[in-house]
């Protein structure tokens, strides 16, 4: 649909993250579900930002199915943002690479930091900073980068929600020589504030329905409006009624972008 989602699995995604961490070079990754893909379809500037990411993993059965349907990708599993976060954190602990947590609310970040120290005992959390839920002020990205660098972190996890987190890590990429991972609701899951959908719902592409039942007021538009639009676009592309435009990747941050 014009968004360059990678044909990739957990092992390959984790390997790319830690190659960048060891080499201390800029790297940005996001986990896009169907609604995340649609944020690019509906906004060409944001689409160009997404296409500048080093890796976009297919988060959710509908995205995996689309890759297999349109491109014969033969992906056997989707790459869940929370599960990818879990695997990255364990490897960071083993390799003794400090992690910086950025985003969400003060309550969530505090609970997340406490939960991670229990579930990943060897993990070194270099810093934890909640979102300000506003547009960035002049020079603010540079100040955030200074705090991250001063903490000694070698990896940053960002939980701001889609599409805010993608705009944020895209803007921060030139300022930090380390991986930045936009992991969305992974903060809430690992903090114990959200529960996972049953496995049978995940296997059948119904994890969205579980989230909708849990948070109907916040998520109704995401799933009841963007979901059908996703299916219509996918079907039109498959039968040749619509050809997606693929925007040139943008390496310039959005103005203004959230922090």
Tab-separated table of C-alpha atoms in Angstrom:
chain	number	residue	atom	x	y	z
A	1	UNK	CA	0.000	0.000	0.000
A	2	UNK	CA	3.015	2.262	-0.425
A	3	UNK	CA	4.420	1.619	3.065
A	4	UNK	CA	7.670	-0.353	2.947
A	5	UNK	CA	7.045	-3.049	5.558
A	6	UNK	CA	9.905	-5.542	5.796
A	7	UNK	CA	9.648	-9.281	5.269
A	8	UNK	CA	11.340	-10.122	8.556
A	9	UNK	CA	10.989	-12.325	11.631
A	10	UNK	CA	11.923	-11.906	15.301
A	11	UNK	CA	15.449	-13.274	15.023
A	12	UNK	CA	16.387	-11.101	12.048
A	13	UNK	CA	14.861	-7.971	13.618
A	14	UNK	CA	16.715	-8.505	16.908
A	15	UNK	CA	19.958	-9.164	15.011
A	16	UNK	CA	19.635	-5.866	13.112
A	17	UNK	CA	18.943	-3.934	16.319
A	18	UNK	CA	22.019	-5.279	18.078
A	19	UNK	CA	24.282	-4.926	15.069
A	20	UNK	CA	23.471	-1.204	15.154
A	21	UNK	CA	23.880	-1.069	18.942
A	22	UNK	CA	27.300	-2.728	18.833
A	23	UNK	CA	28.462	-0.495	15.977
A	24	UNK	CA	26.979	2.581	17.722
A	25	UNK	CA	25.220	3.876	14.636
A	26	UNK	CA	21.777	5.453	14.095
A	27	UNK	CA	18.965	2.982	13.527
A	28	UNK	CA	15.184	3.295	13.801
A	29	UNK	CA	12.596	0.526	13.878
A	30	UNK	CA	8.847	0.471	14.316
A	31	UNK	CA	6.226	-2.262	14.597
A	32	UNK	CA	3.280	-1.405	12.345
A	33	UNK	CA	-0.133	-3.004	12.582
A	34	UNK	CA	-2.844	-2.365	9.985
A	35	UNK	CA	-3.857	0.985	11.500
A	36	UNK	CA	-0.190	2.052	11.470
A	37	UNK	CA	0.045	1.238	7.779
A	38	UNK	CA	-3.074	3.328	7.191
A	39	UNK	CA	-1.488	6.370	8.861
A	40	UNK	CA	0.986	6.293	5.996
A	41	UNK	CA	-1.653	5.670	3.341
A	42	UNK	CA	-3.675	8.694	4.494
A	43	UNK	CA	-0.724	11.103	4.948
A	44	UNK	CA	1.954	11.229	2.240
A	45	UNK	CA	4.406	13.195	4.391
A	46	UNK	CA	4.125	10.630	7.147
A	47	UNK	CA	4.378	7.859	4.544
A	48	UNK	CA	7.717	9.330	3.457
A	49	UNK	CA	8.893	9.321	7.079
A	50	UNK	CA	7.889	5.691	7.485
A	51	UNK	CA	9.753	4.723	4.333
A	52	UNK	CA	12.908	6.237	5.829
A	53	UNK	CA	12.904	3.719	8.699
A	54	UNK	CA	15.666	1.153	8.774
A	55	UNK	CA	13.176	-1.590	9.630
A	56	UNK	CA	9.377	-1.798	9.796
A	57	UNK	CA	8.223	-5.111	11.231
A	58	UNK	CA	4.781	-6.549	10.395
A	59	UNK	CA	2.889	-6.283	13.689
A	60	UNK	CA	-0.344	-8.255	13.425
A	61	UNK	CA	-1.833	-11.021	11.335
A	62	UNK	CA	-3.509	-8.636	8.834
A	63	UNK	CA	-0.126	-7.142	7.886
A	64	UNK	CA	1.516	-10.571	7.649
A	65	UNK	CA	-1.366	-11.837	5.523
A	66	UNK	CA	-1.064	-8.789	3.233
A	67	UNK	CA	2.664	-9.397	2.669
A	68	UNK	CA	2.009	-13.035	1.886
A	69	UNK	CA	-0.958	-12.223	-0.377
A	70	UNK	CA	0.615	-9.395	-2.368
A	71	UNK	CA	4.256	-10.412	-2.409
A	72	UNK	CA	4.357	-14.157	-1.668
A	73	UNK	CA	6.505	-13.362	1.388
A	74	UNK	CA	5.825	-16.737	3.033
A	75	UNK	CA	6.055	-15.232	6.499
A	76	UNK	CA	5.106	-17.830	9.103
A	77	UNK	CA	4.549	-15.391	11.967
A	78	UNK	CA	3.946	-11.726	12.616
A	79	UNK	CA	6.293	-9.678	14.765
A	80	UNK	CA	4.466	-8.416	17.841
A	81	UNK	CA	5.785	-5.148	19.289
A	82	UNK	CA	5.515	-6.350	22.918
A	83	UNK	CA	7.165	-9.691	22.143
A	84	UNK	CA	9.933	-8.026	20.138
A	85	UNK	CA	10.481	-5.685	23.086
A	86	UNK	CA	10.741	-8.680	25.423
A	87	UNK	CA	13.370	-10.350	23.234
A	88	UNK	CA	15.345	-7.127	22.798
A	89	UNK	CA	15.397	-6.477	26.548
A	90	UNK	CA	16.644	-9.955	27.361
A	91	UNK	CA	19.442	-9.677	24.849
A	92	UNK	CA	20.302	-6.185	26.108
A	93	UNK	CA	20.591	-7.653	29.603
A	94	UNK	CA	22.834	-10.477	28.408
A	95	UNK	CA	25.065	-8.103	26.450
A	96	UNK	CA	25.056	-5.562	29.306
A	97	UNK	CA	23.759	-2.735	27.120
A	98	UNK	CA	21.898	-0.062	29.131
A	99	UNK	CA	18.400	0.850	27.928
A	100	UNK	CA	16.578	4.198	28.005
A	101	UNK	CA	12.766	4.287	28.240
A	102	UNK	CA	10.969	7.251	26.687
A	103	UNK	CA	7.234	7.953	26.473
A	104	UNK	CA	3.834	7.284	28.005
A	105	UNK	CA	2.751	8.723	31.381
A	106	UNK	CA	4.795	9.056	34.595
A	107	UNK	CA	2.676	6.311	36.205
A	108	UNK	CA	3.183	3.887	33.325
A	109	UNK	CA	6.917	4.551	33.046
A	110	UNK	CA	7.401	4.040	36.789
A	111	UNK	CA	5.441	0.782	36.730
A	112	UNK	CA	7.276	-0.349	33.609
A	113	UNK	CA	10.720	0.250	35.098
A	114	UNK	CA	9.760	-1.675	38.229
A	115	UNK	CA	8.237	-4.560	36.272
A	116	UNK	CA	11.263	-4.888	33.999
A	117	UNK	CA	13.694	-5.073	36.902
A	118	UNK	CA	11.686	-8.059	38.167
A	119	UNK	CA	11.166	-9.892	34.863
A	120	UNK	CA	14.617	-9.153	33.378
A	121	UNK	CA	16.784	-9.011	36.525
A	122	UNK	CA	20.098	-8.271	34.789
A	123	UNK	CA	18.654	-5.404	32.716
A	124	UNK	CA	20.316	-2.017	33.195
A	125	UNK	CA	17.828	0.838	32.836
A	126	UNK	CA	19.914	3.941	32.176
A	127	UNK	CA	16.958	6.328	32.358
A	128	UNK	CA	13.179	6.584	32.126
A	129	UNK	CA	11.391	9.697	30.914
A	130	UNK	CA	7.636	10.162	30.331
A	131	UNK	CA	6.129	11.997	27.379
A	132	UNK	CA	5.152	15.651	27.637
A	133	UNK	CA	2.204	15.141	25.250
A	134	UNK	CA	2.851	18.313	23.299
A	135	UNK	CA	4.696	19.534	20.221
A	136	UNK	CA	8.462	19.857	20.572
A	137	UNK	CA	9.905	23.269	21.375
A	138	UNK	CA	12.926	24.616	19.443
A	139	UNK	CA	16.045	22.699	20.492
A	140	UNK	CA	14.102	20.137	22.513
A	141	UNK	CA	15.188	17.138	20.467
A	142	UNK	CA	18.819	18.081	21.073
A	143	UNK	CA	18.203	18.358	24.818
A	144	UNK	CA	16.551	14.939	24.907
A	145	UNK	CA	19.503	13.490	22.986
A	146	UNK	CA	21.885	15.043	25.515
A	147	UNK	CA	20.031	13.367	28.379
A	148	UNK	CA	20.039	10.001	26.618
A	149	UNK	CA	23.755	10.223	25.841
A	150	UNK	CA	24.595	11.383	29.369
A	151	UNK	CA	22.747	8.372	30.801
A	152	UNK	CA	25.107	5.942	29.110
A	153	UNK	CA	22.252	4.236	27.244
A	154	UNK	CA	22.998	2.194	24.135
A	155	UNK	CA	19.391	1.549	23.125
A	156	UNK	CA	16.165	3.569	23.368
A	157	UNK	CA	12.627	2.194	23.589
A	158	UNK	CA	9.881	4.679	22.699
A	159	UNK	CA	6.217	4.273	23.627
A	160	UNK	CA	4.217	7.246	22.363
A	161	UNK	CA	1.528	5.542	20.314
A	162	UNK	CA	1.107	5.604	16.549
A	163	UNK	CA	1.882	7.872	14.675
A	164	UNK	CA	3.444	10.103	17.346
A	165	UNK	CA	6.231	7.654	18.146
A	166	UNK	CA	7.234	7.237	14.496
A	167	UNK	CA	7.489	11.017	14.091
A	168	UNK	CA	9.564	11.216	17.279
A	169	UNK	CA	12.128	8.529	16.461
A	170	UNK	CA	12.428	9.814	12.886
A	171	UNK	CA	13.291	13.261	14.259
A	172	UNK	CA	15.743	11.807	16.792
A	173	UNK	CA	17.619	9.550	14.376
A	174	UNK	CA	20.255	12.128	13.328
A	175	UNK	CA	20.958	12.969	16.996
A	176	UNK	CA	21.640	9.540	18.515
A	177	UNK	CA	24.172	6.926	17.427
A	178	UNK	CA	22.105	4.012	18.708
A	179	UNK	CA	18.906	2.110	17.912
A	180	UNK	CA	15.545	3.725	18.663
A	181	UNK	CA	12.602	1.334	18.697
A	182	UNK	CA	9.014	2.618	18.472
A	183	UNK	CA	7.148	-0.104	20.366
A	184	UNK	CA	3.768	1.490	21.111
A	185	UNK	CA	1.575	-0.410	23.549
A	186	UNK	CA	4.502	-2.603	24.655
A	187	UNK	CA	4.996	-0.176	27.568
A	188	UNK	CA	1.446	-0.813	28.795
A	189	UNK	CA	1.685	-4.579	28.327
A	190	UNK	CA	4.986	-4.930	30.161
A	191	UNK	CA	3.829	-2.555	32.901
A	192	UNK	CA	0.861	-4.868	33.512
A	193	UNK	CA	-1.738	-2.322	32.394
A	194	UNK	CA	-2.943	-4.281	29.345
A	195	UNK	CA	-3.665	-7.988	28.968
A	196	UNK	CA	-2.858	-10.039	25.885
A	197	UNK	CA	-5.571	-11.423	23.630
A	198	UNK	CA	-6.077	-15.198	23.863
A	199	UNK	CA	-3.827	-17.149	21.524
A	200	UNK	CA	-6.747	-18.311	19.359
A	201	UNK	CA	-7.731	-14.690	18.729
A	202	UNK	CA	-4.164	-13.770	17.839
A	203	UNK	CA	-3.852	-16.706	15.423
A	204	UNK	CA	-7.076	-15.723	13.659
A	205	UNK	CA	-6.299	-12.017	13.336
A	206	UNK	CA	-8.740	-10.966	16.052
A	207	UNK	CA	-6.347	-9.318	18.507
A	208	UNK	CA	-7.840	-5.983	17.391
A	209	UNK	CA	-11.261	-7.085	18.659
A	210	UNK	CA	-9.787	-7.845	22.076
A	211	UNK	CA	-8.263	-4.361	22.236
A	212	UNK	CA	-11.523	-2.790	21.063
A	213	UNK	CA	-13.479	-4.525	23.829
A	214	UNK	CA	-10.962	-3.351	26.429
A	215	UNK	CA	-10.735	0.267	25.190
A	216	UNK	CA	-13.806	1.011	23.029
A	217	UNK	CA	-13.892	4.787	23.504
A	218	UNK	CA	-10.243	5.275	22.593
A	219	UNK	CA	-9.892	2.708	19.816
A	220	UNK	CA	-13.243	2.558	18.032
A	221	UNK	CA	-12.115	4.737	15.117
A	222	UNK	CA	-8.836	2.834	14.705
A	223	UNK	CA	-10.590	-0.482	14.247
A	224	UNK	CA	-14.068	0.323	12.951
A	225	UNK	CA	-13.023	3.009	10.442
A	226	UNK	CA	-9.372	2.386	9.518
A	227	UNK	CA	-9.756	-1.412	9.581
A	228	UNK	CA	-12.348	-1.562	6.783
A	229	UNK	CA	-10.383	1.023	4.766
A	230	UNK	CA	-7.321	-1.192	5.071
A	231	UNK	CA	-9.252	-4.180	3.691
A	232	UNK	CA	-10.674	-2.136	0.799
A	233	UNK	CA	-7.219	-0.838	-0.195
A	234	UNK	CA	-5.685	-4.279	0.115
A	235	UNK	CA	-8.386	-5.848	-2.039
A	236	UNK	CA	-8.137	-3.100	-4.671
A	237	UNK	CA	-4.364	-3.488	-4.857
A	238	UNK	CA	-4.624	-7.278	-5.145
A	239	UNK	CA	-7.034	-7.210	-8.087
A	240	UNK	CA	-5.234	-4.330	-9.825
A	241	UNK	CA	-7.870	-1.621	-9.336
A	242	UNK	CA	-5.483	0.581	-7.355
A	243	UNK	CA	-1.737	1.112	-7.630
A	244	UNK	CA	-0.111	2.564	-4.498
A	245	UNK	CA	2.169	5.571	-4.633
A	246	UNK	CA	5.458	4.958	-2.820
A	247	UNK	CA	6.755	8.289	-1.422
A	248	UNK	CA	10.472	8.983	-1.452
A	249	UNK	CA	11.897	8.418	2.061
A	250	UNK	CA	12.156	11.627	4.077
A	251	UNK	CA	15.100	12.215	6.396
A	252	UNK	CA	13.814	15.561	7.634
A	253	UNK	CA	11.847	15.609	10.922
A	254	UNK	CA	8.238	16.686	10.921
A	255	UNK	CA	7.595	20.259	12.057
A	256	UNK	CA	6.293	20.320	14.676
A	257	UNK	CA	6.581	16.800	16.059
A	258	UNK	CA	5.544	15.462	19.472
A	259	UNK	CA	7.674	14.763	22.539
